[in-house]
Amino acid sequence: MDDLTPEQKSAVVNASKLLQSGHLVAIPTETVYGLAAPINNQDALKKIFLTKERPFFDPLIVHVCSTEEAKKYVSDWPLAAEVLSHHFWPGPLTIVLPKNNLISDLITSGLPSVGLRCPAHTLTLALIEDCKIPLAAPSANKFGKTSPTSADHVAEEFKNEDVSILDGGPCEVGIESTVLSLKPNPNSSIWSYSILRPGFISLKQIQEALTAHNVAAHHEPSISKQESPGHMKHHYMPKKPLVIIKDKQLSTDQIANIFNQKILDLPDSIEGVKIEKPKKNVLHLAELKLSSDPTLAARTLYSELRLLSENPNHDLIYYFLNTEQLQHDLWTSILERLTKAAILII
Ligand code: TXA
Ligand code: MG
């Protein structure tokens, strides 16, 4: 707390009191805002799912203020976790590890593992420290919708719900943390690791950190639905439909025509995520343009999607896919978001 201004200190203390009295508080992180509750308040944890309209099968990340705190909630802390937490925390890496009984099934959706992350935001680190208990928090958006990267986004998302906001300014990173699972192997002391969700930190960076510290670990590239229940076909969807265009030659009229035909075949929801289809044929298209610098593109992705969605002059957003971007790790994470946010890829 000592490095905070008096205003920041008072905002943190206020947020801490609200959390301790069972209210949900949206917290700033370097990635996106989270919708938080203390991990020992079952009613408040349930409220997170209900407020987000999130199914109970999708587990929550537990936010800690230090590596030492993370260790209290796992049944095992392998060398890989020690190295990666020291290398990347505070920062955009979530480490999934076998949980102990201080973590409820509500948080992990019945899974035997818990996702732990130490976020790089001074206000939220001070808040967790003040609460003296970690905070469970998914991204502060309705289930399946675009994640919030500013306090205004959260206010807009939950304007009809009882959610307080700790305003920590716009998020630096702009896309969610990389989720990495670490699993023990029954007949060996070597642990396996898999990326459950790509993010700002790449597989290559993770592997380099492990190699630099001589940590033997086995990479398992494929993951099962059971291991990653939050992996839906659609996610991050803006209020106006987004279409990804593979063919750069298509004109806006052609895009509109193809969309108006194909949309008729789509169901109203896919894997529980509502597909909001326009009531009439689309006419006015807006192009989503992102910086060619992937760090800037990630930072502005969600706010751009929100801005274009709010503009009453457009009824469809389109994005021209640049396949060269697939060579770059951070672009791959951005395109994963865009692909899931898109109603169609044509
Ligand atoms: O950057 C982030 O990670 C943000 C900020 C707020 O920390 N949080 C976030 O939470 O993106 P959420 O709930 O929107 O996404 C977390 C993802 C989900 O797909 C969930 O299924 C997965 O992490 N997850 C959480 N705990 C898990 C576990 N024990 N095993 C497997 N996957 C898990
Ligand atoms: Mg989310």
mmCIF file of C-alpha atoms and ligand atoms in Angstrom:
data_model
loop_
_atom_site.group_PDB
_atom_site.id
_atom_site.type_symbol
_atom_site.label_atom_id
_atom_site.label_comp_id
_atom_site.label_asym_id
_atom_site.label_seq_id
_atom_site.Cartn_x
_atom_site.Cartn_y
_atom_site.Cartn_z
ATOM 1 C CA MET A 1 0.000 0.000 0.000
ATOM 2 C CA ASP A 2 2.896 2.365 0.730
ATOM 3 C CA ASP A 3 3.525 3.158 -2.944
ATOM 4 C CA LEU A 4 -0.107 4.232 -3.552
ATOM 5 C CA THR A 5 -1.442 7.797 -3.563
ATOM 6 C CA PRO A 6 -3.947 8.660 -0.772
ATOM 7 C CA GLU A 7 -6.796 8.443 -3.357
ATOM 8 C CA GLN A 8 -5.654 5.028 -4.570
ATOM 9 C CA LYS A 9 -5.269 3.802 -1.003
ATOM 10 C CA SER A 10 -8.777 4.882 -0.111
ATOM 11 C CA ALA A 11 -10.191 3.238 -3.296
ATOM 12 C CA VAL A 12 -8.423 -0.026 -2.403
ATOM 13 C CA VAL A 13 -9.626 0.036 1.220
ATOM 14 C CA ASN A 14 -13.169 0.731 0.043
ATOM 15 C CA ALA A 15 -13.015 -2.155 -2.476
ATOM 16 C CA SER A 16 -11.649 -4.430 0.245
ATOM 17 C CA LYS A 17 -14.567 -3.566 2.583
ATOM 18 C CA LEU A 18 -17.070 -4.201 -0.208
ATOM 19 C CA LEU A 19 -15.508 -7.605 -0.950
ATOM 20 C CA GLN A 20 -15.483 -8.537 2.725
ATOM 21 C CA SER A 21 -19.175 -7.682 3.005
ATOM 22 C CA GLY A 22 -20.049 -10.002 0.110
ATOM 23 C CA HIS A 23 -20.255 -7.530 -2.813
ATOM 24 C CA LEU A 24 -18.669 -8.230 -6.176
ATOM 25 C CA VAL A 25 -15.908 -5.835 -7.208
ATOM 26 C CA ALA A 26 -14.440 -5.509 -10.700
ATOM 27 C CA ILE A 27 -10.659 -5.399 -10.407
ATOM 28 C CA PRO A 28 -8.087 -3.982 -12.818
ATOM 29 C CA THR A 29 -5.332 -6.252 -14.079
ATOM 30 C CA GLU A 30 -2.724 -5.817 -16.802
ATOM 31 C CA THR A 31 -4.720 -8.136 -19.107
ATOM 32 C CA VAL A 32 -8.448 -7.400 -18.705
ATOM 33 C CA TYR A 33 -10.709 -6.428 -15.780
ATOM 34 C CA GLY A 34 -11.855 -9.312 -13.549
ATOM 35 C CA LEU A 35 -15.080 -9.776 -11.560
ATOM 36 C CA ALA A 36 -13.828 -10.671 -8.101
ATOM 37 C CA ALA A 37 -14.899 -12.355 -4.879
ATOM 38 C CA PRO A 38 -12.816 -13.754 -1.997
ATOM 39 C CA ILE A 39 -12.173 -17.489 -2.432
ATOM 40 C CA ASN A 40 -13.706 -18.288 0.978
ATOM 41 C CA ASN A 41 -17.126 -16.707 0.324
ATOM 42 C CA GLN A 42 -19.263 -19.328 -1.413
ATOM 43 C CA ASP A 43 -22.289 -17.018 -1.831
ATOM 44 C CA ALA A 44 -20.212 -14.306 -3.481
ATOM 45 C CA LEU A 45 -18.529 -16.898 -5.713
ATOM 46 C CA LYS A 46 -21.959 -18.128 -6.829
ATOM 47 C CA LYS A 47 -22.916 -14.512 -7.510
ATOM 48 C CA ILE A 48 -19.992 -14.256 -9.968
ATOM 49 C CA PHE A 49 -21.443 -17.067 -12.088
ATOM 50 C CA LEU A 50 -24.986 -15.663 -11.876
ATOM 51 C CA THR A 51 -23.948 -12.066 -12.649
ATOM 52 C CA LYS A 52 -21.871 -13.168 -15.640
ATOM 53 C CA GLU A 53 -24.526 -15.716 -16.692
ATOM 54 C CA ARG A 54 -21.585 -18.124 -16.813
ATOM 55 C CA PRO A 55 -22.207 -21.878 -16.612
ATOM 56 C CA PHE A 56 -20.954 -23.503 -13.413
ATOM 57 C CA PHE A 57 -18.792 -25.938 -15.432
ATOM 58 C CA ASP A 58 -16.312 -23.176 -16.357
ATOM 59 C CA PRO A 59 -13.703 -22.751 -13.551
ATOM 60 C CA LEU A 60 -12.432 -19.449 -12.112
ATOM 61 C CA ILE A 61 -8.834 -18.239 -11.890
ATOM 62 C CA VAL A 62 -7.556 -17.542 -8.363
ATOM 63 C CA HIS A 63 -5.568 -14.295 -8.111
ATOM 64 C CA VAL A 64 -2.784 -14.193 -5.540
ATOM 65 C CA CYS A 65 -0.410 -11.399 -4.497
ATOM 66 C CA SER A 66 2.756 -13.520 -4.377
ATOM 67 C CA THR A 67 4.313 -16.871 -5.214
ATOM 68 C CA GLU A 68 4.363 -17.692 -1.492
ATOM 69 C CA GLU A 69 0.593 -17.195 -1.317
ATOM 70 C CA ALA A 70 0.020 -19.402 -4.398
ATOM 71 C CA LYS A 71 1.861 -22.301 -2.739
ATOM 72 C CA LYS A 72 -0.714 -22.412 0.083
ATOM 73 C CA TYR A 73 -3.456 -23.570 -2.275
ATOM 74 C CA VAL A 74 -1.831 -26.453 -4.168
ATOM 75 C CA SER A 75 -1.068 -30.043 -3.208
ATOM 76 C CA ASP A 76 2.215 -29.953 -5.110
ATOM 77 C CA TRP A 77 4.515 -27.157 -6.279
ATOM 78 C CA PRO A 78 6.888 -28.558 -8.914
ATOM 79 C CA LEU A 79 10.177 -26.952 -9.921
ATOM 80 C CA ALA A 80 8.534 -25.835 -13.182
ATOM 81 C CA ALA A 81 5.996 -23.762 -11.176
ATOM 82 C CA GLU A 82 8.796 -22.268 -9.079
ATOM 83 C CA VAL A 83 10.758 -21.239 -12.171
ATOM 84 C CA LEU A 84 7.786 -19.964 -14.192
ATOM 85 C CA SER A 85 6.239 -18.000 -11.321
ATOM 86 C CA HIS A 86 9.568 -16.307 -10.579
ATOM 87 C CA HIS A 87 10.094 -15.595 -14.257
ATOM 88 C CA PHE A 88 6.637 -14.342 -15.254
ATOM 89 C CA TRP A 89 4.850 -13.138 -12.067
ATOM 90 C CA PRO A 90 3.441 -10.640 -11.489
ATOM 91 C CA GLY A 91 2.292 -11.020 -15.079
ATOM 92 C CA PRO A 92 -0.072 -12.549 -17.649
ATOM 93 C CA LEU A 93 0.522 -16.245 -16.925
ATOM 94 C CA THR A 94 -2.012 -18.507 -15.185
ATOM 95 C CA ILE A 95 -0.546 -21.758 -13.857
ATOM 96 C CA VAL A 96 -2.967 -24.678 -13.394
ATOM 97 C CA LEU A 97 -1.805 -27.083 -10.662
ATOM 98 C CA PRO A 98 -3.291 -29.836 -8.459
ATOM 99 C CA LYS A 99 -5.386 -28.030 -5.814
ATOM 100 C CA ASN A 100 -5.659 -28.678 -2.081
ATOM 101 C CA ASN A 101 -8.844 -28.552 -0.007
ATOM 102 C CA LEU A 102 -8.638 -24.791 0.658
ATOM 103 C CA ILE A 103 -9.953 -24.380 -2.895
ATOM 104 C CA SER A 104 -13.638 -25.255 -3.281
ATOM 105 C CA ASP A 105 -15.158 -27.267 -6.113
ATOM 106 C CA LEU A 106 -17.242 -24.219 -6.988
ATOM 107 C CA ILE A 107 -14.059 -22.377 -8.029
ATOM 108 C CA THR A 108 -12.632 -25.267 -10.055
ATOM 109 C CA SER A 109 -15.980 -26.606 -11.341
ATOM 110 C CA GLY A 110 -15.154 -29.933 -9.712
ATOM 111 C CA LEU A 111 -11.742 -30.258 -11.380
ATOM 112 C CA PRO A 112 -8.846 -31.471 -9.180
ATOM 113 C CA SER A 113 -6.705 -28.518 -10.342
ATOM 114 C CA VAL A 114 -6.718 -24.766 -9.740
ATOM 115 C CA GLY A 115 -5.629 -21.913 -12.023
ATOM 116 C CA LEU A 116 -3.378 -19.447 -10.144
ATOM 117 C CA ARG A 117 -2.220 -16.062 -11.306
ATOM 118 C CA CYS A 118 -0.410 -13.101 -9.754
ATOM 119 C CA PRO A 119 -1.586 -10.070 -11.770
ATOM 120 C CA ALA A 120 0.737 -7.151 -12.556
ATOM 121 C CA HIS A 121 -1.385 -4.269 -11.271
ATOM 122 C CA THR A 122 -0.429 -2.313 -8.147
ATOM 123 C CA LEU A 123 -4.044 -1.622 -7.084
ATOM 124 C CA THR A 124 -5.130 -5.242 -7.356
ATOM 125 C CA LEU A 125 -1.995 -6.554 -5.644
ATOM 126 C CA ALA A 126 -2.646 -4.094 -2.788
ATOM 127 C CA LEU A 127 -6.301 -5.181 -2.691
ATOM 128 C CA ILE A 128 -5.483 -8.897 -2.444
ATOM 129 C CA GLU A 129 -2.971 -8.133 0.295
ATOM 130 C CA ASP A 130 -5.528 -6.056 2.187
ATOM 131 C CA CYS A 131 -8.190 -8.787 1.898
ATOM 132 C CA LYS A 132 -5.651 -11.314 3.282
ATOM 133 C CA ILE A 133 -7.201 -13.909 0.985
ATOM 134 C CA PRO A 134 -6.885 -14.550 -2.770
ATOM 135 C CA LEU A 135 -9.612 -13.355 -5.128
ATOM 136 C CA ALA A 136 -11.331 -15.605 -7.643
ATOM 137 C CA ALA A 137 -12.078 -13.638 -10.795
ATOM 138 C CA PRO A 138 -13.124 -14.410 -14.340
ATOM 139 C CA SER A 139 -13.053 -11.613 -16.924
ATOM 140 C CA ALA A 140 -15.707 -8.994 -16.052
ATOM 141 C CA ASN A 141 -18.033 -9.532 -19.018
ATOM 142 C CA LYS A 142 -21.223 -11.444 -19.692
ATOM 143 C CA PHE A 143 -20.515 -15.054 -20.681
ATOM 144 C CA GLY A 144 -19.294 -15.350 -24.276
ATOM 145 C CA LYS A 145 -18.938 -11.592 -24.757
ATOM 146 C CA THR A 146 -16.022 -9.206 -25.331
ATOM 147 C CA SER A 147 -13.707 -8.822 -22.319
ATOM 148 C CA PRO A 148 -13.437 -5.366 -20.680
ATOM 149 C CA THR A 149 -10.178 -3.409 -20.771
ATOM 150 C CA SER A 150 -11.380 -0.268 -18.956
ATOM 151 C CA ALA A 151 -13.615 0.649 -16.012
ATOM 152 C CA ASP A 152 -16.133 2.147 -18.489
ATOM 153 C CA HIS A 153 -16.405 -1.191 -20.295
ATOM 154 C CA VAL A 154 -17.237 -2.928 -17.006
ATOM 155 C CA ALA A 155 -19.802 -0.251 -16.074
ATOM 156 C CA GLU A 156 -21.496 -0.695 -19.473
ATOM 157 C CA GLU A 157 -21.437 -4.495 -19.197
ATOM 158 C CA PHE A 158 -23.001 -4.609 -15.723
ATOM 159 C CA LYS A 159 -25.150 -1.474 -15.777
ATOM 160 C CA ASN A 160 -28.099 -3.478 -14.454
ATOM 161 C CA GLU A 161 -26.190 -5.443 -11.806
ATOM 162 C CA ASP A 162 -24.747 -4.706 -8.384
ATOM 163 C CA VAL A 163 -21.042 -4.549 -9.292
ATOM 164 C CA SER A 164 -18.584 -2.018 -7.854
ATOM 165 C CA ILE A 165 -15.472 -1.101 -9.813
ATOM 166 C CA LEU A 166 -11.934 -0.426 -8.670
ATOM 167 C CA ASP A 167 -10.790 1.870 -11.477
ATOM 168 C CA GLY A 168 -7.168 1.155 -12.365
ATOM 169 C CA GLY A 169 -7.154 2.789 -15.796
ATOM 170 C CA PRO A 170 -6.932 1.032 -19.163
ATOM 171 C CA CYS A 171 -5.338 -2.449 -19.307
ATOM 172 C CA GLU A 172 -1.779 -2.522 -20.685
ATOM 173 C CA VAL A 173 -1.795 -5.982 -22.245
ATOM 174 C CA GLY A 174 -5.411 -6.078 -23.439
ATOM 175 C CA ILE A 175 -5.857 -9.831 -23.961
ATOM 176 C CA GLU A 176 -6.206 -12.497 -21.292
ATOM 177 C CA SER A 177 -3.382 -14.405 -19.613
ATOM 178 C CA THR A 178 -1.815 -17.511 -21.090
ATOM 179 C CA VAL A 179 -3.274 -20.519 -19.231
ATOM 180 C CA LEU A 180 -0.657 -23.228 -18.687
ATOM 181 C CA SER A 181 -1.447 -26.582 -17.116
ATOM 182 C CA LEU A 182 1.245 -28.458 -15.151
ATOM 183 C CA LYS A 183 0.495 -32.135 -14.481
ATOM 184 C CA PRO A 184 2.454 -34.822 -12.643
ATOM 185 C CA ASN A 185 3.153 -38.151 -14.361
ATOM 186 C CA PRO A 186 2.397 -41.362 -12.431
ATOM 187 C CA ASN A 187 5.674 -43.181 -13.189
ATOM 188 C CA SER A 188 8.123 -40.340 -13.453
ATOM 189 C CA SER A 189 9.246 -37.234 -11.624
ATOM 190 C CA ILE A 190 9.004 -35.259 -14.876
ATOM 191 C CA TRP A 191 5.887 -33.073 -15.129
ATOM 192 C CA SER A 192 3.924 -32.422 -18.308
ATOM 193 C CA TYR A 193 2.825 -28.997 -19.462
ATOM 194 C CA SER A 194 0.151 -27.870 -21.937
ATOM 195 C CA ILE A 195 -1.146 -24.486 -23.021
ATOM 196 C CA LEU A 196 -4.902 -24.462 -22.324
ATOM 197 C CA ARG A 197 -5.345 -20.919 -23.650
ATOM 198 C CA PRO A 198 -2.791 -18.949 -25.698
ATOM 199 C CA GLY A 199 -2.093 -15.447 -24.410
ATOM 200 C CA PHE A 200 0.472 -12.713 -24.144
ATOM 201 C CA ILE A 201 3.210 -15.103 -22.986
ATOM 202 C CA SER A 202 4.158 -17.582 -25.695
ATOM 203 C CA LEU A 203 4.983 -21.290 -25.502
ATOM 204 C CA LYS A 204 8.482 -20.382 -26.711
ATOM 205 C CA GLN A 205 9.031 -17.971 -23.801
ATOM 206 C CA ILE A 206 7.818 -20.649 -21.369
ATOM 207 C CA GLN A 207 10.126 -23.257 -22.884
ATOM 208 C CA GLU A 208 13.072 -20.853 -22.839
ATOM 209 C CA ALA A 209 12.513 -20.130 -19.131
ATOM 210 C CA LEU A 210 12.344 -23.858 -18.321
ATOM 211 C CA THR A 211 15.459 -24.638 -20.374
ATOM 212 C CA ALA A 212 17.418 -21.734 -18.862
ATOM 213 C CA HIS A 213 16.848 -23.260 -15.423
ATOM 214 C CA ASN A 214 17.465 -26.859 -16.554
ATOM 215 C CA VAL A 215 13.921 -27.937 -15.694
ATOM 216 C CA ALA A 216 13.042 -31.215 -17.401
ATOM 217 C CA ALA A 217 9.378 -31.133 -18.427
ATOM 218 C CA HIS A 218 7.352 -32.848 -21.127
ATOM 219 C CA HIS A 219 5.280 -30.779 -23.559
ATOM 220 C CA GLU A 220 1.844 -32.246 -24.295
ATOM 221 C CA PRO A 221 0.432 -30.201 -27.174
ATOM 222 C CA SER A 222 -3.119 -31.549 -27.309
ATOM 223 C CA ILE A 223 -5.681 -30.974 -24.583
ATOM 224 C CA SER A 224 -9.032 -32.602 -23.857
ATOM 225 C CA LYS A 225 -12.326 -30.777 -23.403
ATOM 226 C CA GLN A 226 -12.428 -32.246 -19.904
ATOM 227 C CA GLU A 227 -9.166 -30.509 -19.002
ATOM 228 C CA SER A 228 -10.236 -27.206 -20.460
ATOM 229 C CA PRO A 229 -13.997 -26.894 -20.025
ATOM 230 C CA GLY A 230 -13.971 -23.163 -20.828
ATOM 231 C CA HIS A 231 -12.847 -23.812 -24.394
ATOM 232 C CA MET A 232 -15.921 -22.847 -26.454
ATOM 233 C CA LYS A 233 -16.138 -22.420 -30.198
ATOM 234 C CA HIS A 234 -17.425 -18.885 -29.631
ATOM 235 C CA HIS A 235 -16.250 -16.374 -27.045
ATOM 236 C CA TYR A 236 -15.362 -12.667 -26.821
ATOM 237 C CA MET A 237 -18.307 -11.840 -29.139
ATOM 238 C CA PRO A 238 -19.048 -8.134 -29.699
ATOM 239 C CA LYS A 239 -22.630 -6.814 -29.778
ATOM 240 C CA LYS A 240 -22.535 -6.321 -33.566
ATOM 241 C CA PRO A 241 -21.652 -9.373 -35.669
ATOM 242 C CA LEU A 242 -17.983 -9.734 -36.622
ATOM 243 C CA VAL A 243 -16.946 -11.522 -39.818
ATOM 244 C CA ILE A 244 -13.406 -12.596 -40.665
ATOM 245 C CA ILE A 245 -12.575 -12.364 -44.345
ATOM 246 C CA LYS A 246 -9.949 -14.649 -45.831
ATOM 247 C CA ASP A 247 -10.266 -13.380 -49.411
ATOM 248 C CA LYS A 248 -8.799 -9.871 -49.650
ATOM 249 C CA GLN A 249 -10.457 -9.322 -53.058
ATOM 250 C CA LEU A 250 -14.004 -9.278 -51.664
ATOM 251 C CA SER A 251 -15.814 -5.927 -51.834
ATOM 252 C CA THR A 252 -18.023 -4.725 -48.973
ATOM 253 C CA ASP A 253 -21.131 -5.434 -51.106
ATOM 254 C CA GLN A 254 -19.969 -9.006 -51.668
ATOM 255 C CA ILE A 255 -19.218 -9.438 -47.948
ATOM 256 C CA ALA A 256 -22.722 -8.174 -47.067
ATOM 257 C CA ASN A 257 -24.358 -10.522 -49.616
ATOM 258 C CA ILE A 258 -22.465 -13.603 -48.441
ATOM 259 C CA PHE A 259 -23.192 -12.734 -44.819
ATOM 260 C CA ASN A 260 -26.929 -12.174 -45.417
ATOM 261 C CA GLN A 261 -27.197 -15.625 -47.038
ATOM 262 C CA LYS A 262 -25.027 -17.610 -44.639
ATOM 263 C CA ILE A 263 -26.459 -16.128 -41.456
ATOM 264 C CA LEU A 264 -29.788 -17.847 -42.151
ATOM 265 C CA ASP A 265 -28.174 -21.262 -41.572
ATOM 266 C CA LEU A 266 -26.693 -20.434 -38.166
ATOM 267 C CA PRO A 267 -28.329 -21.709 -34.949
ATOM 268 C CA ASP A 268 -29.402 -19.270 -32.199
ATOM 269 C CA SER A 269 -26.743 -20.565 -29.838
ATOM 270 C CA ILE A 270 -23.588 -22.676 -30.080
ATOM 271 C CA GLU A 271 -22.341 -24.571 -26.980
ATOM 272 C CA GLY A 272 -24.508 -22.336 -24.794
ATOM 273 C CA VAL A 273 -23.172 -19.070 -26.266
ATOM 274 C CA LYS A 274 -25.964 -16.940 -27.732
ATOM 275 C CA ILE A 275 -25.437 -15.999 -31.390
ATOM 276 C CA GLU A 276 -26.993 -12.571 -31.853
ATOM 277 C CA LYS A 277 -28.160 -12.458 -35.448
ATOM 278 C CA PRO A 278 -29.229 -9.167 -37.054
ATOM 279 C CA LYS A 279 -33.028 -8.900 -37.494
ATOM 280 C CA LYS A 280 -32.704 -7.672 -41.089
ATOM 281 C CA ASN A 281 -30.152 -7.796 -43.893
ATOM 282 C CA VAL A 282 -26.933 -5.913 -43.101
ATOM 283 C CA LEU A 283 -26.073 -2.905 -45.253
ATOM 284 C CA HIS A 284 -23.466 -0.774 -43.496
ATOM 285 C CA LEU A 285 -20.105 -2.347 -42.846
ATOM 286 C CA ALA A 286 -17.192 -1.149 -40.728
ATOM 287 C CA GLU A 287 -13.682 -2.502 -40.988
ATOM 288 C CA LEU A 288 -11.820 -3.460 -37.823
ATOM 289 C CA LYS A 289 -8.309 -2.106 -38.294
ATOM 290 C CA LEU A 290 -5.564 -3.061 -35.873
ATOM 291 C CA SER A 291 -2.026 -1.768 -35.493
ATOM 292 C CA SER A 292 0.613 -3.818 -37.327
ATOM 293 C CA ASP A 293 2.470 -3.941 -34.003
ATOM 294 C CA PRO A 294 0.948 -6.948 -32.179
ATOM 295 C CA THR A 295 1.519 -5.440 -28.706
ATOM 296 C CA LEU A 296 -0.563 -2.410 -29.683
ATOM 297 C CA ALA A 297 -3.087 -4.569 -31.549
ATOM 298 C CA ALA A 298 -3.629 -6.703 -28.422
ATOM 299 C CA ARG A 299 -3.960 -3.621 -26.233
ATOM 300 C CA THR A 300 -6.690 -2.067 -28.387
ATOM 301 C CA LEU A 301 -8.479 -5.162 -29.764
ATOM 302 C CA TYR A 302 -11.401 -5.303 -27.312
ATOM 303 C CA SER A 303 -11.907 -1.542 -27.079
ATOM 304 C CA GLU A 304 -12.006 -1.326 -30.899
ATOM 305 C CA LEU A 305 -14.601 -4.116 -31.052
ATOM 306 C CA ARG A 306 -16.687 -2.280 -28.457
ATOM 307 C CA LEU A 307 -16.360 1.096 -30.232
ATOM 308 C CA LEU A 308 -17.443 -0.330 -33.581
ATOM 309 C CA SER A 309 -20.332 -2.168 -31.921
ATOM 310 C CA GLU A 310 -21.621 1.004 -30.282
ATOM 311 C CA ASN A 311 -21.580 3.032 -33.507
ATOM 312 C CA PRO A 312 -25.191 3.189 -34.774
ATOM 313 C CA ASN A 313 -23.984 3.751 -38.368
ATOM 314 C CA HIS A 314 -22.735 0.171 -38.786
ATOM 315 C CA ASP A 315 -24.499 -3.155 -38.634
ATOM 316 C CA LEU A 316 -21.546 -5.477 -39.382
ATOM 317 C CA ILE A 317 -17.847 -5.461 -38.492
ATOM 318 C CA TYR A 318 -15.342 -7.185 -40.776
ATOM 319 C CA TYR A 319 -11.659 -7.991 -40.403
ATOM 320 C CA PHE A 320 -9.304 -8.961 -43.239
ATOM 321 C CA LEU A 321 -7.229 -11.939 -42.120
ATOM 322 C CA ASN A 322 -3.537 -11.626 -42.818
ATOM 323 C CA THR A 323 -2.150 -15.167 -42.877
ATOM 324 C CA GLU A 324 1.419 -13.881 -42.477
ATOM 325 C CA GLN A 325 0.422 -12.913 -38.943
ATOM 326 C CA LEU A 326 0.129 -16.599 -38.093
ATOM 327 C CA GLN A 327 3.937 -16.768 -38.031
ATOM 328 C CA HIS A 328 4.028 -14.541 -34.956
ATOM 329 C CA ASP A 329 3.166 -15.871 -31.473
ATOM 330 C CA LEU A 330 1.294 -12.829 -30.181
ATOM 331 C CA TRP A 331 -0.667 -12.481 -33.427
ATOM 332 C CA THR A 332 -1.687 -16.140 -33.050
ATOM 333 C CA SER A 333 -3.190 -15.303 -29.643
ATOM 334 C CA ILE A 334 -4.956 -12.238 -31.068
ATOM 335 C CA LEU A 335 -6.317 -14.241 -34.002
ATOM 336 C CA GLU A 336 -7.546 -16.951 -31.604
ATOM 337 C CA ARG A 337 -9.693 -14.227 -29.953
ATOM 338 C CA LEU A 338 -10.861 -12.821 -33.286
ATOM 339 C CA THR A 339 -11.759 -16.254 -34.661
ATOM 340 C CA LYS A 340 -13.876 -17.014 -31.592
ATOM 341 C CA ALA A 341 -15.415 -13.540 -31.575
ATOM 342 C CA ALA A 342 -16.451 -13.926 -35.225
ATOM 343 C CA ILE A 343 -19.929 -15.143 -36.120
ATOM 344 C CA LEU A 344 -18.615 -16.288 -39.536
ATOM 345 C CA ILE A 345 -15.325 -16.784 -41.348
ATOM 346 C CA ILE A 346 -15.676 -16.333 -45.110
HETATM 347 O O1 TXA B 1 -6.087 -12.563 -17.845
HETATM 348 C C1 TXA B 1 -6.901 -13.326 -17.328
HETATM 349 O O2 TXA B 1 -6.681 -14.533 -17.206
HETATM 350 C C2 TXA B 1 -8.209 -12.707 -16.796
HETATM 351 C C3 TXA B 1 -7.881 -11.758 -15.641
HETATM 352 C C4 TXA B 1 -9.119 -11.205 -14.981
HETATM 353 O O3 TXA B 1 -7.067 -12.426 -14.719
HETATM 354 N N1 TXA B 1 -9.108 -13.739 -16.380
HETATM 355 C C5 TXA B 1 -9.775 -14.538 -17.252
HETATM 356 O O4 TXA B 1 -10.666 -15.400 -16.637
HETATM 357 O O5 TXA B 1 -9.614 -14.486 -18.448
HETATM 358 P P1 TXA B 1 -11.776 -16.223 -17.470
HETATM 359 O O6 TXA B 1 -12.578 -16.909 -16.444
HETATM 360 O O7 TXA B 1 -12.497 -15.315 -18.372
HETATM 361 O O8 TXA B 1 -10.934 -17.268 -18.259
HETATM 362 C C6 TXA B 1 -10.210 -18.238 -17.532
HETATM 363 C C7 TXA B 1 -9.995 -19.452 -18.344
HETATM 364 C C8 TXA B 1 -11.299 -20.180 -18.625
HETATM 365 O O9 TXA B 1 -11.286 -20.618 -19.958
HETATM 366 C C9 TXA B 1 -11.269 -21.346 -17.670
HETATM 367 O O10 TXA B 1 -11.937 -22.456 -18.200
HETATM 368 C C10 TXA B 1 -9.769 -21.614 -17.529
HETATM 369 O O11 TXA B 1 -9.174 -20.329 -17.577
HETATM 370 N N2 TXA B 1 -9.468 -22.230 -16.218
HETATM 371 C C11 TXA B 1 -9.552 -21.673 -14.995
HETATM 372 N N3 TXA B 1 -9.256 -22.578 -14.035
HETATM 373 C C12 TXA B 1 -8.973 -23.730 -14.672
HETATM 374 C C13 TXA B 1 -8.626 -25.044 -14.258
HETATM 375 N N4 TXA B 1 -8.513 -25.362 -12.977
HETATM 376 N N5 TXA B 1 -8.404 -25.993 -15.204
HETATM 377 C C14 TXA B 1 -8.538 -25.682 -16.513
HETATM 378 N N6 TXA B 1 -8.880 -24.475 -16.981
HETATM 379 C C15 TXA B 1 -9.104 -23.505 -16.081
HETATM 380 MG MG MG B 2 -13.340 -14.591 -20.051
#
